[in-house]
PDB file of C-alpha atoms in Angstrom:
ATOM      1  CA  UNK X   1       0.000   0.000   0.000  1.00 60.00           C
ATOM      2  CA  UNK X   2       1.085   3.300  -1.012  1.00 74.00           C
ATOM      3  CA  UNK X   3       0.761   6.538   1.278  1.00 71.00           C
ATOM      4  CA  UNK X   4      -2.119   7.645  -0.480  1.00 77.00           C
ATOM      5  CA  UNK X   5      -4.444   4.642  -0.152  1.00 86.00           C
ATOM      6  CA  UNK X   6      -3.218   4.893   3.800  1.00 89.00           C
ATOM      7  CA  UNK X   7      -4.570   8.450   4.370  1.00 89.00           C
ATOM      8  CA  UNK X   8      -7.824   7.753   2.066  1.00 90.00           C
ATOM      9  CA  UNK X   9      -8.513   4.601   4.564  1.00 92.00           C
ATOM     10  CA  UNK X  10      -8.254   7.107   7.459  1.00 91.00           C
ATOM     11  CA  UNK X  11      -9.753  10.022   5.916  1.00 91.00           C
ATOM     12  CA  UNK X  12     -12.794   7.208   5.731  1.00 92.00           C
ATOM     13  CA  UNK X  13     -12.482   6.428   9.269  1.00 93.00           C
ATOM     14  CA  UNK X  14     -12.564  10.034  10.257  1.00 92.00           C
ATOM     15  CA  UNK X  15     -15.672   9.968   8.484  1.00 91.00           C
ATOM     16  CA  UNK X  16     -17.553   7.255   9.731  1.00 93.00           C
ATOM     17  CA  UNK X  17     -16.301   8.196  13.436  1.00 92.00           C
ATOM     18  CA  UNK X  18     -17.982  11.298  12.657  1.00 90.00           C
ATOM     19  CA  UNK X  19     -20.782   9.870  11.089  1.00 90.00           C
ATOM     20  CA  UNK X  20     -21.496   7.729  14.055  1.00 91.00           C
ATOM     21  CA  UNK X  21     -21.363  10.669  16.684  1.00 89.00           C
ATOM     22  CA  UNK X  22     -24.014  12.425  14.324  1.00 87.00           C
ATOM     23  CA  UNK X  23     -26.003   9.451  14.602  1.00 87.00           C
ATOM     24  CA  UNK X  24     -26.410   8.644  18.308  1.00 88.00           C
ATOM     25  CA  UNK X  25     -27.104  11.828  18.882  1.00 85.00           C
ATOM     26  CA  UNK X  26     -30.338  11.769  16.552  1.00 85.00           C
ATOM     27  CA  UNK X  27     -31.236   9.033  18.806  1.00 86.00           C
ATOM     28  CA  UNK X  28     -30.709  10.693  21.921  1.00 85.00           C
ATOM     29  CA  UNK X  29     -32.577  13.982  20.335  1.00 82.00           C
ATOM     30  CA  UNK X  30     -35.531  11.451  18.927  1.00 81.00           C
ATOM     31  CA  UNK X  31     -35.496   9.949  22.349  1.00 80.00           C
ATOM     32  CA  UNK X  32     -35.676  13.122  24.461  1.00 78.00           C
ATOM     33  CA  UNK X  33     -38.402  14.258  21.828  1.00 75.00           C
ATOM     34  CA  UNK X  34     -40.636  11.246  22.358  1.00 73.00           C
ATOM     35  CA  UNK X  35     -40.867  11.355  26.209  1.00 71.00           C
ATOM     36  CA  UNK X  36     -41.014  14.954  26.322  1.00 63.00           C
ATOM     37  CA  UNK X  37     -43.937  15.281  23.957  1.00 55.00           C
ATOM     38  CA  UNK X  38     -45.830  11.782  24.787  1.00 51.00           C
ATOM     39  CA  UNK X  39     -48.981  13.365  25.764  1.00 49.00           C
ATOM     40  CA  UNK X  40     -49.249  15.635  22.347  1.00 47.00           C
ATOM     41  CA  UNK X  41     -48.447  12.887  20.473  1.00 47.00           C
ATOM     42  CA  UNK X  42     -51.365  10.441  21.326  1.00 51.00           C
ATOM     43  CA  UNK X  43     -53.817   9.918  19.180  1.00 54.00           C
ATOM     44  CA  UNK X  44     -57.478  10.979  19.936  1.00 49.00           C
ATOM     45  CA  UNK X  45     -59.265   7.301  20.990  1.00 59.00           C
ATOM     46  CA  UNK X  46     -62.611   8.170  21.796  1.00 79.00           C
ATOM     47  CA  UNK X  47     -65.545  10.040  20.072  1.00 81.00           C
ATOM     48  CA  UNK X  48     -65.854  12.224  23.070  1.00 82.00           C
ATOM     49  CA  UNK X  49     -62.173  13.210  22.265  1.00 84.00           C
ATOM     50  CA  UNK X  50     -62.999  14.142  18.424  1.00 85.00           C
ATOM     51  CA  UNK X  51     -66.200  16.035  19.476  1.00 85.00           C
ATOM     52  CA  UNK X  52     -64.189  17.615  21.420  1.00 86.00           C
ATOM     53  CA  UNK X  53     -61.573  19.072  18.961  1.00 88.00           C
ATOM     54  CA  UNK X  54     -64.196  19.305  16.713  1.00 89.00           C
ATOM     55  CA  UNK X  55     -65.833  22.125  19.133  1.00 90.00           C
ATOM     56  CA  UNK X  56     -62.946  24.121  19.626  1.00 92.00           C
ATOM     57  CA  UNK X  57     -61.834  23.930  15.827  1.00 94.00           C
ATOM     58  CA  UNK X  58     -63.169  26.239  12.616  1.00 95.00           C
ATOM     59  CA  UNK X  59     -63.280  25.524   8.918  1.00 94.00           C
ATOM     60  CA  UNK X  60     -61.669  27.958   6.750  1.00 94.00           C
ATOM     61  CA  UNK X  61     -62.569  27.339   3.218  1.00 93.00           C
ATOM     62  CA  UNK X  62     -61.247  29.274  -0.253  1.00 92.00           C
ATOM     63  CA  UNK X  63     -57.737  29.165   1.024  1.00 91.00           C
ATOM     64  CA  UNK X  64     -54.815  30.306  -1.285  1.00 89.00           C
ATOM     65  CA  UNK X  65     -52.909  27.319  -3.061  1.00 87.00           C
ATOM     66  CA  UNK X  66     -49.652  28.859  -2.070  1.00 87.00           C
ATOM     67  CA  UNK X  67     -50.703  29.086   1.538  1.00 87.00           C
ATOM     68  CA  UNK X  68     -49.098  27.300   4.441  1.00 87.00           C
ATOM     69  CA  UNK X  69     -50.089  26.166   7.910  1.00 89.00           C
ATOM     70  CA  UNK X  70     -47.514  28.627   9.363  1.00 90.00           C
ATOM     71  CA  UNK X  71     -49.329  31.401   7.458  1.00 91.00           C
ATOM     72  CA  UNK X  72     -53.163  30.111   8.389  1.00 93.00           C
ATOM     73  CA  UNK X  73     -51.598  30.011  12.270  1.00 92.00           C
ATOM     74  CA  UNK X  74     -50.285  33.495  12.014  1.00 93.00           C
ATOM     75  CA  UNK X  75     -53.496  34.868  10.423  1.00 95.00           C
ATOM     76  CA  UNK X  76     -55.771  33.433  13.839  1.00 94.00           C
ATOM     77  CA  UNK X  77     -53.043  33.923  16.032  1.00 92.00           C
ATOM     78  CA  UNK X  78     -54.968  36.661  17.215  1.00 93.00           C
ATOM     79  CA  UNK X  79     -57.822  34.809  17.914  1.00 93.00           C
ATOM     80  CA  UNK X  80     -56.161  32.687  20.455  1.00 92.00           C
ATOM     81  CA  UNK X  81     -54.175  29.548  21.496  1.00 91.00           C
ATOM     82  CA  UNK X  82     -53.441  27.383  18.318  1.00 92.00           C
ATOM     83  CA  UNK X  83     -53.205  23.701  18.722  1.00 90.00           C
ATOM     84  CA  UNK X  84     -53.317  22.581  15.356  1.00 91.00           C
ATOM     85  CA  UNK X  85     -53.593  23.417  11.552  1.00 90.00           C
ATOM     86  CA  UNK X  86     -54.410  20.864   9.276  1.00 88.00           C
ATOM     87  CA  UNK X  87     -54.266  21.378   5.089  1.00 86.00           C
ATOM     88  CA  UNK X  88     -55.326  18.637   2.987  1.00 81.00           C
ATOM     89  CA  UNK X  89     -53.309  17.370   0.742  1.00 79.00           C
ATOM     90  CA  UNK X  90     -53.140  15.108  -2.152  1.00 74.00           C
ATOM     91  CA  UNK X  91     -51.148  12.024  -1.332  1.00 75.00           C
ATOM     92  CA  UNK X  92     -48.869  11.546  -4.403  1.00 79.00           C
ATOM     93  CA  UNK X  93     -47.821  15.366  -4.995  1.00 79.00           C
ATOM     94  CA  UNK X  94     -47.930  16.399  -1.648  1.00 76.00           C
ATOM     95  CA  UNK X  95     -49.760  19.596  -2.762  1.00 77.00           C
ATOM     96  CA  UNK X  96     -53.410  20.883  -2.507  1.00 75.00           C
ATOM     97  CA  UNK X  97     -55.833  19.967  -5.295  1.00 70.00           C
ATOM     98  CA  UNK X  98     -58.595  21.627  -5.984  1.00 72.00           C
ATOM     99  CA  UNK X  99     -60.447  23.878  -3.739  1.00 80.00           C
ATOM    100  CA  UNK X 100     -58.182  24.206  -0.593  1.00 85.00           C
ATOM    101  CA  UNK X 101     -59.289  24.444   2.928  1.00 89.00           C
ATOM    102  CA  UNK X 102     -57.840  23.858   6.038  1.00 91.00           C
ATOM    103  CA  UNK X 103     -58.992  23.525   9.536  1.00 92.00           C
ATOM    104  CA  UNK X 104     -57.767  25.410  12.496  1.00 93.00           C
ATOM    105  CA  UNK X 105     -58.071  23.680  16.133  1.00 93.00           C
ATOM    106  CA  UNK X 106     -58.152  26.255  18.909  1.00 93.00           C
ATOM    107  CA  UNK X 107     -56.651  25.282  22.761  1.00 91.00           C
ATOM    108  CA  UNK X 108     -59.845  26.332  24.007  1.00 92.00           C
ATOM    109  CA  UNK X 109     -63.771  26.688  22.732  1.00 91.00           C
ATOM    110  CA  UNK X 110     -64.209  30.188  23.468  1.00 92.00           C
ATOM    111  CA  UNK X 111     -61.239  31.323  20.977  1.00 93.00           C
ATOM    112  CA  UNK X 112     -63.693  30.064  17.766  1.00 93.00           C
ATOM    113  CA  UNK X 113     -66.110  33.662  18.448  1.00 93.00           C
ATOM    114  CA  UNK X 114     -63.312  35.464  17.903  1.00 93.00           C
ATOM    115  CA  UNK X 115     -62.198  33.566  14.995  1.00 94.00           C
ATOM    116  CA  UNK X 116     -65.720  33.046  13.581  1.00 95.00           C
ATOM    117  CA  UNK X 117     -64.943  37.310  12.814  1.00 95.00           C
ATOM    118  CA  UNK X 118     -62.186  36.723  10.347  1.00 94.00           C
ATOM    119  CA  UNK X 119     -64.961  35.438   7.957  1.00 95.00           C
ATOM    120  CA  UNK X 120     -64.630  37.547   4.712  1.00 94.00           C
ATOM    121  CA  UNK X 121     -60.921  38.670   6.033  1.00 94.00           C
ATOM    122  CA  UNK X 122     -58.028  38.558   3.199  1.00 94.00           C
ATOM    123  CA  UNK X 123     -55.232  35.712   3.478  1.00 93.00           C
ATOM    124  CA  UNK X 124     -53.114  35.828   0.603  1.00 91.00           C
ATOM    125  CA  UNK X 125     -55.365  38.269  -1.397  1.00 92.00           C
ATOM    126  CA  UNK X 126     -58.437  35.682  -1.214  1.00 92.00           C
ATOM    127  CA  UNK X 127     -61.233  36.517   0.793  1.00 95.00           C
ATOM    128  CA  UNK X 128     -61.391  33.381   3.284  1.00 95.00           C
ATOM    129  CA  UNK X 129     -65.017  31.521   4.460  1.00 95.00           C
ATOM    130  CA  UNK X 130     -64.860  30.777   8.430  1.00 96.00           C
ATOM    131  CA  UNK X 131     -67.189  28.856  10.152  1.00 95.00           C
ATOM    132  CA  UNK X 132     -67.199  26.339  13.237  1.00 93.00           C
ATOM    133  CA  UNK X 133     -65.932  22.960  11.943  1.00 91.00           C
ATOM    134  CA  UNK X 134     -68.948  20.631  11.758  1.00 86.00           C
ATOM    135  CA  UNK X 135     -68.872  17.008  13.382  1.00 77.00           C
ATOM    136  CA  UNK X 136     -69.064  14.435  11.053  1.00 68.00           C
ATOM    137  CA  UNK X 137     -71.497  11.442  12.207  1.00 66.00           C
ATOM    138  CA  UNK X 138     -70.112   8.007  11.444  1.00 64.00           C
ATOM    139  CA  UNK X 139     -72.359   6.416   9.087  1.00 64.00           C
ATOM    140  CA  UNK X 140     -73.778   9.307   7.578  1.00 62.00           C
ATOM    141  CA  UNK X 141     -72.922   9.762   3.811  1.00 58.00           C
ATOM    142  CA  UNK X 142     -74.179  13.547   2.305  1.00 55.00           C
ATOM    143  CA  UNK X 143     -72.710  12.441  -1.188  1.00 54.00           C
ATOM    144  CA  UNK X 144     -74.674  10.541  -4.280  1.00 54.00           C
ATOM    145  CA  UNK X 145     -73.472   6.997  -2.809  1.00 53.00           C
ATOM    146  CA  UNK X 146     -73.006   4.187  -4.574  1.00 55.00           C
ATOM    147  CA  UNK X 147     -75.222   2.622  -6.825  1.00 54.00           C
ATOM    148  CA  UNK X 148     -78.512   3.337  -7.876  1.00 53.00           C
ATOM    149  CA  UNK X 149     -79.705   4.306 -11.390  1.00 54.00           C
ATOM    150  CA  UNK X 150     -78.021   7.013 -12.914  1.00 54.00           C
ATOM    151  CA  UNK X 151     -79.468   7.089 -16.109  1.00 53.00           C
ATOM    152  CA  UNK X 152     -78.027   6.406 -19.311  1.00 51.00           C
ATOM    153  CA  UNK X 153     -77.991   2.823 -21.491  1.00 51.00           C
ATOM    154  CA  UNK X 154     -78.162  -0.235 -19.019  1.00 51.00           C
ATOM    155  CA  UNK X 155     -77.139  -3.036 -21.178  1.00 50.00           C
ATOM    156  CA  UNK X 156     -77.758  -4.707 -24.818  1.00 50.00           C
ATOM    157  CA  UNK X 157     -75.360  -5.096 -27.903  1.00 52.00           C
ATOM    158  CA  UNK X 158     -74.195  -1.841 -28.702  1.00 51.00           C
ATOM    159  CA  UNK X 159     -72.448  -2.892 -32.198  1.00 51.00           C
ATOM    160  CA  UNK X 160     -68.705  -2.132 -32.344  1.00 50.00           C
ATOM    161  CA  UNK X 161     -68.572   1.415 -31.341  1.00 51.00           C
ATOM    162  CA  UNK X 162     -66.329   1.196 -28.281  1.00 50.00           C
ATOM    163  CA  UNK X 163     -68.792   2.754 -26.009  1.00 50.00           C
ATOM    164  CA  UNK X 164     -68.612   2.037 -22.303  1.00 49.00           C
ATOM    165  CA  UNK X 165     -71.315   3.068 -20.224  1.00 49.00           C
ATOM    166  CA  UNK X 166     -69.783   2.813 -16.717  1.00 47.00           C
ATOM    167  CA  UNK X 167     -66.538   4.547 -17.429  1.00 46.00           C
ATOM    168  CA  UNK X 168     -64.108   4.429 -14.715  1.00 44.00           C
ATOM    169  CA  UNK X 169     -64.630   7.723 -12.492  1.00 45.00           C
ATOM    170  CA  UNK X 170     -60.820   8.497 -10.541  1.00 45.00           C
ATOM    171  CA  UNK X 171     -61.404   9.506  -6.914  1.00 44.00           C
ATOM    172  CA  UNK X 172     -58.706  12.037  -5.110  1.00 43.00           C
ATOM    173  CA  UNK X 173     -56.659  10.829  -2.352  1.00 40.00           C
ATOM    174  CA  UNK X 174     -55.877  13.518   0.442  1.00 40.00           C
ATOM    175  CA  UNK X 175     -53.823  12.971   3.508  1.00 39.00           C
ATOM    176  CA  UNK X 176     -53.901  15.778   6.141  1.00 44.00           C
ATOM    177  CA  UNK X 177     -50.685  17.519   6.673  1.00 43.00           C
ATOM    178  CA  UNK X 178     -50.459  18.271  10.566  1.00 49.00           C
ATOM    179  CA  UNK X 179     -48.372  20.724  12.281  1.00 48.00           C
ATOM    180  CA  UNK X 180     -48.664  21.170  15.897  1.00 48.00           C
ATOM    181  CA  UNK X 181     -47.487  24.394  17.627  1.00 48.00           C
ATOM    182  CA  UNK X 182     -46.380  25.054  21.265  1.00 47.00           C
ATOM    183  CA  UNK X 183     -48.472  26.965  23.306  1.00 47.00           C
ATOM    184  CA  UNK X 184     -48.281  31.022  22.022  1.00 48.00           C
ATOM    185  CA  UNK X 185     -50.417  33.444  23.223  1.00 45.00           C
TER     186      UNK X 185
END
């Protein structure tokens, strides 16, 4: 081995040495991170529990594409203690699609007044729609459903046309982008 091969095995060494270091303390950091934020990272069990957030949370509909939950926070910051923004997003691009809202979950119930009085307030140069965030009731469905006659050609030789009468329809994905905040007043 030549002196150059030497001080590239070492110069590797170094690195994963370093490299190591860096690592356990990410663990120690993740570790100190889980037991100090245990409690605010449970998830809500119950149906009391959603109710619950549900009541102390608002609906803000016609949200900016471009917006973020640091800029929705900052806009009802005023309002009160924020415990939670949440955008939804689609799943594969990681960016809204189509209309954007967002829903804004308060520490306490009696911060939504105040926020219910940014309806019709600018955010990004939109006017924003704000009302209390509804509960949704298991079982309930408000959309068309499933099945059913929707009109159109049930059936029967067609001839050679290529028509298909039940078309695959695509259905959006979202996942909910959460970002929880400390307590600010």
């Amino acid at each position: 081995m030549n002196g150059g091969s030497l001080q590239e095995i070492l110069l590797m060494k170094q690195r994963v040495a370093e490299m190591e270091m860096e690592a356990k303390k990410l663990r120690e950091l993740q570790a100190a991170a889980e037991t100090g934020q245990q409690d605010a990272s449970m998830p809500m069990d119950t149906e009391e529990d959603k109710a619950a957030a549900d009541g102390r949370s608002v609906y803000v509909g016609n949200v900016d594409y471009s917006a973020t939950p640091e800029d929705i926070q900052g806009h009802f910051q005023a309002c009160g203690t924020i415990n939670r923004v949440t955008i939804l997003c689609d799943k594969f691009t990681g960016h809204p699609k189509g209309r954007v809202y967002a829903y804004v979950e308060f520490a306490e119930p009696e911060h939504i007044d105040a926020a219910l009085t940014m309806d019709n307030s600018l955010l990004h140069g939109r006017l924003i729609k704000v009302t209390a965030k509804r509960t949704n009731v298991p079982g309930f469905n408000r959309g068309r459903g499933r099945g059913g006659y929707r009109g159109g050609y049930r059936g029967g030789y067609r001839g050679n046309s290529g028509y298909t009468p039940y078309r695959a329809r695509g259905r959006c994905v979202f996942m909910t982008l959460w970002l929880i905040h400390s307590t600010h007043s």
